[in-house]
mmCIF file of C-alpha atoms (C1' of nucleotides) in Angstrom:
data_model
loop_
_atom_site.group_PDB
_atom_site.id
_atom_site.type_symbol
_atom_site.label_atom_id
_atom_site.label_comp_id
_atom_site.label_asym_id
_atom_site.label_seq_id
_atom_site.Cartn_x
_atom_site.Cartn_y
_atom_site.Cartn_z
ATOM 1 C CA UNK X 837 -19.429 5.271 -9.756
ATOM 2 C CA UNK X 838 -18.286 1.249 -10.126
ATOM 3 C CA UNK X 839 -14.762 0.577 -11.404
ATOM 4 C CA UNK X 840 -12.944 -2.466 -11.712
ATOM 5 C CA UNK X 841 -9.084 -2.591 -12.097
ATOM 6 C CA UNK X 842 -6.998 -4.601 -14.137
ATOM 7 C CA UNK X 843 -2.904 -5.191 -14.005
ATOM 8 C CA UNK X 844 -0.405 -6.977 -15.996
ATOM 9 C CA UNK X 845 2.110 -8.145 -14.348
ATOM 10 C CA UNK X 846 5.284 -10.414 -15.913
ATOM 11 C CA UNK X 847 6.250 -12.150 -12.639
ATOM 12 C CA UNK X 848 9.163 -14.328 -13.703
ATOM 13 C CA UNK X 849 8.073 -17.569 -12.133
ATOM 14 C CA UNK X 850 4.675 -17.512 -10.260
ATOM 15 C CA UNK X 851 5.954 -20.149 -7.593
ATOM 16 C CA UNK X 852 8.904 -18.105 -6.778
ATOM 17 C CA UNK X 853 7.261 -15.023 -6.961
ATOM 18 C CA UNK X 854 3.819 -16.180 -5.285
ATOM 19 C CA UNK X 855 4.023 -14.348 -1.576
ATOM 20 C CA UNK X 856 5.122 -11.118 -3.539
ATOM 21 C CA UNK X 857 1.899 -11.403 -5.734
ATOM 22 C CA UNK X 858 -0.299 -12.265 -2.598
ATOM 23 C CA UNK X 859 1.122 -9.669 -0.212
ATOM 24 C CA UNK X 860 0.697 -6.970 -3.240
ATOM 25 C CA UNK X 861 -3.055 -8.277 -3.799
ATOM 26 C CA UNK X 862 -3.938 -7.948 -0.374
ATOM 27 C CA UNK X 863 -2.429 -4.284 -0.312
ATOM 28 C CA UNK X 864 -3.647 -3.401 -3.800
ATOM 29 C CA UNK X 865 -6.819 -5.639 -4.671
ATOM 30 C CA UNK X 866 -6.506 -5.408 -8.278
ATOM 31 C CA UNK X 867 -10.251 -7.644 -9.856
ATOM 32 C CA UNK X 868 -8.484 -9.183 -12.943
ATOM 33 C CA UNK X 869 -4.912 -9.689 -13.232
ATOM 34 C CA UNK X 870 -2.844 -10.965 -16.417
ATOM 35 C CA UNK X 871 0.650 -12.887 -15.822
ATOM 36 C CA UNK X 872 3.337 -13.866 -17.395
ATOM 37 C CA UNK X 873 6.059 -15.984 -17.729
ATOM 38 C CA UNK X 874 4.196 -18.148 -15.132
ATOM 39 C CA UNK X 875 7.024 -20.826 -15.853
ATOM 40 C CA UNK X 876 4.833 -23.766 -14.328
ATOM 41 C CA UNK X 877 2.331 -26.897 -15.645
ATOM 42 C CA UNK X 878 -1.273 -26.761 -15.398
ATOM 43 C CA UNK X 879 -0.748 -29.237 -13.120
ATOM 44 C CA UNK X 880 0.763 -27.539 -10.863
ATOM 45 C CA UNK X 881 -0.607 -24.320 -10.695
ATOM 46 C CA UNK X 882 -0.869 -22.614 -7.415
ATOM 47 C CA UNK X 883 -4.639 -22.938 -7.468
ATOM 48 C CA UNK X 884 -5.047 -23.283 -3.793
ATOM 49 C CA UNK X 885 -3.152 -20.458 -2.810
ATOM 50 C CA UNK X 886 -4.774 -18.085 -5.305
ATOM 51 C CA UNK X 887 -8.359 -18.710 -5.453
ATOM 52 C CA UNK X 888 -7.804 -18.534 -1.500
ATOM 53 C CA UNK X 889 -6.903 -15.196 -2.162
ATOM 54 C CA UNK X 890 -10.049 -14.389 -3.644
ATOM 55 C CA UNK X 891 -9.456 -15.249 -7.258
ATOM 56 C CA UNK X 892 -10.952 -17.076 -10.266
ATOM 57 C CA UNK X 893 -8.571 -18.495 -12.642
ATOM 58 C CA UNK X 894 -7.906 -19.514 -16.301
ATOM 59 C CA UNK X 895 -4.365 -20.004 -16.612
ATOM 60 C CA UNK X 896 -2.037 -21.738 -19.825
ATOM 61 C CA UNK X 897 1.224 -23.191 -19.082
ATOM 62 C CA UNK X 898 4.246 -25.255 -19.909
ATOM 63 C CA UNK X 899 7.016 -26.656 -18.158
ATOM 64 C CA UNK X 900 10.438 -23.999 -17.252
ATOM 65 C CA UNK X 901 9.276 -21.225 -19.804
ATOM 66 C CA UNK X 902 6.585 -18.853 -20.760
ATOM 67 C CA UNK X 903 3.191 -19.544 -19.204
ATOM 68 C CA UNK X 904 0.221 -16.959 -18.388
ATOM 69 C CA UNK X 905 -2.383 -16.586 -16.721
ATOM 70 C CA UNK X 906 -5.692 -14.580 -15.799
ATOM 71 C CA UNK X 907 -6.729 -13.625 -12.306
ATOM 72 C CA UNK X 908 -10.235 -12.380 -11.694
ATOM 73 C CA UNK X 909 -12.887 -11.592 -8.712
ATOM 74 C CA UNK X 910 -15.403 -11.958 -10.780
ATOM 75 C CA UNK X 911 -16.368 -14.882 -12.416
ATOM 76 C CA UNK X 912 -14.157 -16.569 -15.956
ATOM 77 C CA UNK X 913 -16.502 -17.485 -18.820
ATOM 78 C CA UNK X 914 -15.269 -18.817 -21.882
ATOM 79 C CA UNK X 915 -11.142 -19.071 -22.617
ATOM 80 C CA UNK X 916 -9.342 -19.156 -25.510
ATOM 81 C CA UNK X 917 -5.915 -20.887 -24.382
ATOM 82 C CA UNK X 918 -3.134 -20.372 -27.161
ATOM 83 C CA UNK X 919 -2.755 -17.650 -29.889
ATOM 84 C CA UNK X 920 -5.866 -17.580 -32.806
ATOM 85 C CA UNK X 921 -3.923 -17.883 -36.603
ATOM 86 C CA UNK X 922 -0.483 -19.162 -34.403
ATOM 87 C CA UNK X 923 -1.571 -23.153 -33.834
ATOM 88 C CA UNK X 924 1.819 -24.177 -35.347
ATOM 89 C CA UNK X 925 3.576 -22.570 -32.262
ATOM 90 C CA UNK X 926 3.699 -24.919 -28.966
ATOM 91 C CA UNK X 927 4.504 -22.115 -26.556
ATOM 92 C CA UNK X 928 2.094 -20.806 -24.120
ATOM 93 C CA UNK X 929 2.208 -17.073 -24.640
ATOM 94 C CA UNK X 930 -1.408 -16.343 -25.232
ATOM 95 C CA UNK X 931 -4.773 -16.750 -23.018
ATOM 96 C CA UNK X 932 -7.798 -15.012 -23.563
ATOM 97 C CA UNK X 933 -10.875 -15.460 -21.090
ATOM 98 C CA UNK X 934 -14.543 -13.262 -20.888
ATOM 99 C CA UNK X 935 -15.068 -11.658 -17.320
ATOM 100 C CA UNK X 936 -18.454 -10.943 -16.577
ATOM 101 C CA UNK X 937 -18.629 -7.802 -14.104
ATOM 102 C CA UNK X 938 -21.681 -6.676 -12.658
ATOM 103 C CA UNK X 939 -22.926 -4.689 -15.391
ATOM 104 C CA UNK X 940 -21.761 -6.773 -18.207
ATOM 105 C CA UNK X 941 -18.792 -8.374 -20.053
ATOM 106 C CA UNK X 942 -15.353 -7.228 -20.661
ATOM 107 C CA UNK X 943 -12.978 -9.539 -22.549
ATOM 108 C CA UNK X 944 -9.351 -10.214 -21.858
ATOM 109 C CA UNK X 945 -5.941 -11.622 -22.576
ATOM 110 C CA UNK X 946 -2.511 -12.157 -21.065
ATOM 111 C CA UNK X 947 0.266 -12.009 -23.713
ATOM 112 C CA UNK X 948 3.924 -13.094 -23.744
ATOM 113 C CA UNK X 949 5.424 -11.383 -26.738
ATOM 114 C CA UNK X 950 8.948 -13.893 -27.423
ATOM 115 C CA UNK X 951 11.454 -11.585 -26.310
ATOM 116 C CA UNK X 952 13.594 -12.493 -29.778
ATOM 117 C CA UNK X 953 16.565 -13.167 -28.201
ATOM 118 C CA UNK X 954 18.814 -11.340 -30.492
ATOM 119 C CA UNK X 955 18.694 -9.484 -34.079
ATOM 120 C CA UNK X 956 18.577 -11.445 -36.587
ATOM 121 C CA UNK X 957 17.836 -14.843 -34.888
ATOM 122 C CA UNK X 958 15.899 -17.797 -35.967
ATOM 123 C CA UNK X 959 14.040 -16.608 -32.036
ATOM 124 C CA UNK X 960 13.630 -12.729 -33.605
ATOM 125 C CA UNK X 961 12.311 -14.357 -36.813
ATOM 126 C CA UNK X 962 9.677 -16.402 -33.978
ATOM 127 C CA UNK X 963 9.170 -12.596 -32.438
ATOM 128 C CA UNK X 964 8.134 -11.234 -35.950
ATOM 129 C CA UNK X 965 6.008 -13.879 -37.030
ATOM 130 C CA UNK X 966 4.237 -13.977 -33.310
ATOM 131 C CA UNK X 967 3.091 -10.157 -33.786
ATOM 132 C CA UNK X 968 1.919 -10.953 -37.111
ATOM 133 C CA UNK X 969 -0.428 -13.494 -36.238
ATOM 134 C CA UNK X 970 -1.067 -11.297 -32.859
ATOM 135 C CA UNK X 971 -1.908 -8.480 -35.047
ATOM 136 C CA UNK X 972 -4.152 -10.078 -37.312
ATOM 137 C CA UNK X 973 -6.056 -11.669 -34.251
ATOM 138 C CA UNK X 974 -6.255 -8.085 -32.544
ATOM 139 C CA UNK X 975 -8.002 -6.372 -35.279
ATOM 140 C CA UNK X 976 -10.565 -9.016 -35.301
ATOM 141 C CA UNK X 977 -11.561 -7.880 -31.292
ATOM 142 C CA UNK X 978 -10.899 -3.991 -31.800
ATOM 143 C CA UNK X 979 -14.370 -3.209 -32.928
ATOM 144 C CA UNK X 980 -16.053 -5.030 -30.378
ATOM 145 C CA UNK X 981 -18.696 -3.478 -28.608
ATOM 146 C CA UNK X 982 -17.629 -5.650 -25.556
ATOM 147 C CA UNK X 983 -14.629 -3.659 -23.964
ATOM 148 C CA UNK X 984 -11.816 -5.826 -24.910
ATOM 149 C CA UNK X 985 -8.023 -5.262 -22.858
ATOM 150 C CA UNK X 986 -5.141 -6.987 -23.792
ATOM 151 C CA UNK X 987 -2.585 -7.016 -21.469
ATOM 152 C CA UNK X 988 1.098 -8.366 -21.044
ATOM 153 C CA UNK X 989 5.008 -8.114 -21.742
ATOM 154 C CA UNK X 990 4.993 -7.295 -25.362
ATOM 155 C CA UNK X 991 9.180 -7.040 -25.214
ATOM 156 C CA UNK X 992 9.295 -3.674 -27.389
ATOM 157 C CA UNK X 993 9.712 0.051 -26.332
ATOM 158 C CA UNK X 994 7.321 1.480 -28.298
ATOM 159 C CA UNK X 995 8.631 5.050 -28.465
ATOM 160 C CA UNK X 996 12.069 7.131 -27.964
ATOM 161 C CA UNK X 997 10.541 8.108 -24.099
ATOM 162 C CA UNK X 998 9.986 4.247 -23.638
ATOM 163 C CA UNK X 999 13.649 3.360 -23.067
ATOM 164 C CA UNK X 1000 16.644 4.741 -20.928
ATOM 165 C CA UNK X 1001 19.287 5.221 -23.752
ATOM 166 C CA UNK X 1002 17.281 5.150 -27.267
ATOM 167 C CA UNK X 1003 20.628 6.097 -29.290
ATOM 168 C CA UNK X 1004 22.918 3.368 -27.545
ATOM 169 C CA UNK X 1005 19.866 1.134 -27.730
ATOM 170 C CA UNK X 1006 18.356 1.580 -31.230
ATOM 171 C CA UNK X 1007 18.770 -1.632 -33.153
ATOM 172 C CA UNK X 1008 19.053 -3.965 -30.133
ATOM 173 C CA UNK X 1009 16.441 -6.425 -29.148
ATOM 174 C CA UNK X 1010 13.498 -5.052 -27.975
ATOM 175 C CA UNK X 1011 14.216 -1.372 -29.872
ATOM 176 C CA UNK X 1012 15.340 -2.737 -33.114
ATOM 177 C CA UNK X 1013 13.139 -0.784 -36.005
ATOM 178 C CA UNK X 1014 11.392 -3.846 -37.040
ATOM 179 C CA UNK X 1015 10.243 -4.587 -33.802
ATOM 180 C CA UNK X 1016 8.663 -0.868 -32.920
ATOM 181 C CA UNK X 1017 6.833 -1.079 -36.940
ATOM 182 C CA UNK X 1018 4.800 -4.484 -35.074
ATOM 183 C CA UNK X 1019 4.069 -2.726 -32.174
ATOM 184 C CA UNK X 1020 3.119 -0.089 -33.785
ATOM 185 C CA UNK X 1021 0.647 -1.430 -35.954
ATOM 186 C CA UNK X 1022 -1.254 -2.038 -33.056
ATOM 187 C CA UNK X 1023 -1.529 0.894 -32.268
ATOM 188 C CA UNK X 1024 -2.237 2.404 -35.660
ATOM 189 C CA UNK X 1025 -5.299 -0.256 -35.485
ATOM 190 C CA UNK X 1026 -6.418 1.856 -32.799
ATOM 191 C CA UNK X 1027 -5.599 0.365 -29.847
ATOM 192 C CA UNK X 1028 -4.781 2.797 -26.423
ATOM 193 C CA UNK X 1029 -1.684 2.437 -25.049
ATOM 194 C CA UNK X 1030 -3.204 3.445 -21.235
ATOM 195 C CA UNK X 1031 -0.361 4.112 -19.919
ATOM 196 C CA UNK X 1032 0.698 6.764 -22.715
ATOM 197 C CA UNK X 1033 -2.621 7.984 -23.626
ATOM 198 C CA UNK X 1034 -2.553 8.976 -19.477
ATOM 199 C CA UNK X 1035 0.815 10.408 -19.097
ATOM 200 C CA UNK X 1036 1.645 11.466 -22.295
ATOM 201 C CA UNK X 1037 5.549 12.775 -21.764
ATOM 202 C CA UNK X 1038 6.270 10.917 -18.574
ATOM 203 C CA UNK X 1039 9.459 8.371 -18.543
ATOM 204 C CA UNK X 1040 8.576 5.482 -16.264
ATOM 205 C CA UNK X 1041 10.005 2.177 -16.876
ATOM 206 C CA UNK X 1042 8.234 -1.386 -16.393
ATOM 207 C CA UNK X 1043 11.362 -3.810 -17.225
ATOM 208 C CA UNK X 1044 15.098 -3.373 -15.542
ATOM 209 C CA UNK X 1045 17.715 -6.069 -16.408
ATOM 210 C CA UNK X 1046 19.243 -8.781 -13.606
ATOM 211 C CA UNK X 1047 22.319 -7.612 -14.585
ATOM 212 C CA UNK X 1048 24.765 -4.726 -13.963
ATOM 213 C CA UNK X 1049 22.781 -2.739 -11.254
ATOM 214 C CA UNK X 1050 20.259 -1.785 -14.145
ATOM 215 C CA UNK X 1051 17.284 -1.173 -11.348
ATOM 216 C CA UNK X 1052 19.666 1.268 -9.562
ATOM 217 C CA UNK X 1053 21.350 3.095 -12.578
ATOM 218 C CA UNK X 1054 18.137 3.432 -14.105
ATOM 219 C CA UNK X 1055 18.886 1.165 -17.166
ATOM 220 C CA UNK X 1056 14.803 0.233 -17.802
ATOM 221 C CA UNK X 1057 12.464 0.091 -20.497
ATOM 222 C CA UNK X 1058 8.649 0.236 -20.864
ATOM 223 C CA UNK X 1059 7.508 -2.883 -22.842
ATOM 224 C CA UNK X 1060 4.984 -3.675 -20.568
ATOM 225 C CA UNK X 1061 1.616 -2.519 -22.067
ATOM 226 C CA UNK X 1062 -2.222 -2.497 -21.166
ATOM 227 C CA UNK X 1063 -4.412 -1.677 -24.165
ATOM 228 C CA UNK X 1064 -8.218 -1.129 -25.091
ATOM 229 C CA UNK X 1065 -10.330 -0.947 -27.781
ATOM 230 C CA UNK X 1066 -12.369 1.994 -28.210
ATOM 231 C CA UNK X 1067 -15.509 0.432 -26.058
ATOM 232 C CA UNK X 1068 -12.837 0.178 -23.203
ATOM 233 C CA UNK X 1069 -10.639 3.021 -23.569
ATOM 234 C CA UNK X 1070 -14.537 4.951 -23.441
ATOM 235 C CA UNK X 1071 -14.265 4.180 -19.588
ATOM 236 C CA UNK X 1072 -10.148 4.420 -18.519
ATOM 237 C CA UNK X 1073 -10.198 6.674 -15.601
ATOM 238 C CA UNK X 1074 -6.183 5.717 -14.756
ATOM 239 C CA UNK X 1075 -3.294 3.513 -15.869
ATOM 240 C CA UNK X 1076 0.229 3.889 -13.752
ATOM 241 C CA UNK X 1077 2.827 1.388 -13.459
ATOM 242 C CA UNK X 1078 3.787 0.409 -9.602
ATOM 243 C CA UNK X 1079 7.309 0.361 -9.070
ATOM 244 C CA UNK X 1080 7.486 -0.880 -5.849
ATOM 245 C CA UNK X 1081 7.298 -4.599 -7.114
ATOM 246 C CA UNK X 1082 10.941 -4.366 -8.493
ATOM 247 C CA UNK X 1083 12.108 -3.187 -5.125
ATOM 248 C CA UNK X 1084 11.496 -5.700 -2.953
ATOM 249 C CA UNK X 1085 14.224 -8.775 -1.810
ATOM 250 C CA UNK X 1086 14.368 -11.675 -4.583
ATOM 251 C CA UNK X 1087 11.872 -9.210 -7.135
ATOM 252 C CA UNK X 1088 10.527 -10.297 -10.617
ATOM 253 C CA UNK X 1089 12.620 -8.226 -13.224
ATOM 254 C CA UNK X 1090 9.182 -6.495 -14.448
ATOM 255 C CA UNK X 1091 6.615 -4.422 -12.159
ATOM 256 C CA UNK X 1092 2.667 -4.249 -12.566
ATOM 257 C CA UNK X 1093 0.895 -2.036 -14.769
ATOM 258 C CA UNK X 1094 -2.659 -1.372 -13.719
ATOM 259 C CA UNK X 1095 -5.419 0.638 -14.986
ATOM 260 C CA UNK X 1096 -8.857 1.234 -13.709
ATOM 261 C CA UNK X 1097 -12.213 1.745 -15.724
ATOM 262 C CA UNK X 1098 -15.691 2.401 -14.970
ATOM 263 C CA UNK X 1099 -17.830 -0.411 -14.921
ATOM 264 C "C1'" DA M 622 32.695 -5.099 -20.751
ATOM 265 C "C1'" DT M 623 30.146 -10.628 -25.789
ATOM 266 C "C1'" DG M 624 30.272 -9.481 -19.245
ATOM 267 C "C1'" DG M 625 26.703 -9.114 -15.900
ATOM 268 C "C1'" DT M 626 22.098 -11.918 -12.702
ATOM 269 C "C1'" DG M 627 18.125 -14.887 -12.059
ATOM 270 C "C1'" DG M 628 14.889 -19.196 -12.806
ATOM 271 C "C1'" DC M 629 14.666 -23.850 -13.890
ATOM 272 C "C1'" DG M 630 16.732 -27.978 -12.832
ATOM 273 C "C1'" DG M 631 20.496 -30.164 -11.833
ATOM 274 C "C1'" DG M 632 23.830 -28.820 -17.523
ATOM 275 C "C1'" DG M 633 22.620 -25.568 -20.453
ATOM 276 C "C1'" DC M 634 18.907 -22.692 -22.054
ATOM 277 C "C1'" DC M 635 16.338 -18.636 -21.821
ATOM 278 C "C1'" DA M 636 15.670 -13.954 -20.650
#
DNA sequence: ATGGTGGCGGGGCCA
């Protein structure tokens, strides 16, 4: 049977981060990868480097923040570069590109959710209004008979299980109520959490803070999502998030999530 | 613990 695999992977600046994400391709040759928080210009985008690794790329940045891109080892059709419905907003959070496999087309995106900076912020108020638009995009690709996976940091646990300390966290950025409800539409449009659907009681984390020894006390959260319309989630064989991205020397403060399909 | 650490860029913002 042919599979292809696909990871999502916020790597908190690519240039910094760029011999992690080769060593880790060569080891683990994931065919389409979706970044994040790519934090550099078009201009400069590692192109070289990557497309010497074996990769085609679409990729949507902006100088010091946000950024994404898409990775793939098979060839990049058409790309959508900013959020559909969201023009007004200048960040680069949102890139959406058609992959053609062997045996057809699967479409995908890298997503930066705005992390909201705190409740009740003119930034949370951005975070809001972003999965609005996000969601109203989304349900125009979920009945697609194209497999469609949408990939990326989506700065929310979804679910109690999602984060180390729901009680001390409930109400805080990235577990406030609100902020669960617009995930959660998603999913109540009918879109597969992989991860989840896969492991449906297991307490693995894809985000650990900088700060105060998080990574070592355990202090994480799952925001960190890959999801699929029904024509994809038809062929998910696995999804598991690899930890050993957060444990290397100078990591990103996320880890991949990667699933694999049947092509 | 209104701290803590890391990236960018070269001070303060963002996460």
């Amino acid at each position: 049977m042919n599979q292809f695999s696909v990871a999502t992977w916020n790597v908190n600046s690519l240039k910094t981060r760029l011999a992690h994400l080769t060593d880790w391709l060569r080891v683990s040759p994931v065919d389409i990868v979706l970044l994040q928080e790519t934090k550099c210009e078009d201009a400069s985008f590692p192109t070289m480097e990557l497309e010497a690794a074996g990769y085609n790329l679409s990729f949507h940045g902006q100088k010091s923040y946000n950024g994404v891109a898409i990775l793939s080892k098979y060839p990049i059709d058409e790309t959508i570069t900013g959020l559909p419905g969201n023009e007004g907003d200048d960040q680069a959070r949102y890139i959406e590109s058609v992959i053609s496999l062997p045996d057809g087309a699967v479409r995908v995106a890298s997503v930066y959710v705005p992390n909201g900076s705190e409740v009740g912020s003119d930034k949370f108020a951005h975070k809001m209004r972003f999965y609005d638009a996000l969601s109203t995009h989304l349900s125009s690709l979920f009945t697609s008979e194209e497999p469609v996976i949408i990939g990326g940091d989506f700065n929310v646990g979804a679910y109690p299980v999602d984060v180390y300390d729901p009680k001390a966290l409930d109400g805080t950025v990235c577990y406030h109520a609100d902020e669960r409800a617009k995930f959660r539409t998603l999913l109540h449009q009918g879109w597969c959490d992989t991860y989840r659907a896969l492991q449906p009681a297991m307490q693995q984390f894809s985000w650990w803070d900088y700060r105060a020894n998080a990574y070592v006390r355990g202090h994480g959260l799952r925001i960190d999502y890959l999801l699929t319309n029904p024509a994809a989630t038809d062929r998910l064989i696995s999804s598991h998030i690899d930890e050993s991205l957060r444990q290397k020397e100078k990591p990103s403060d996320h880890t991949p999530v990667v699933a694999t399909f049947s092509d």
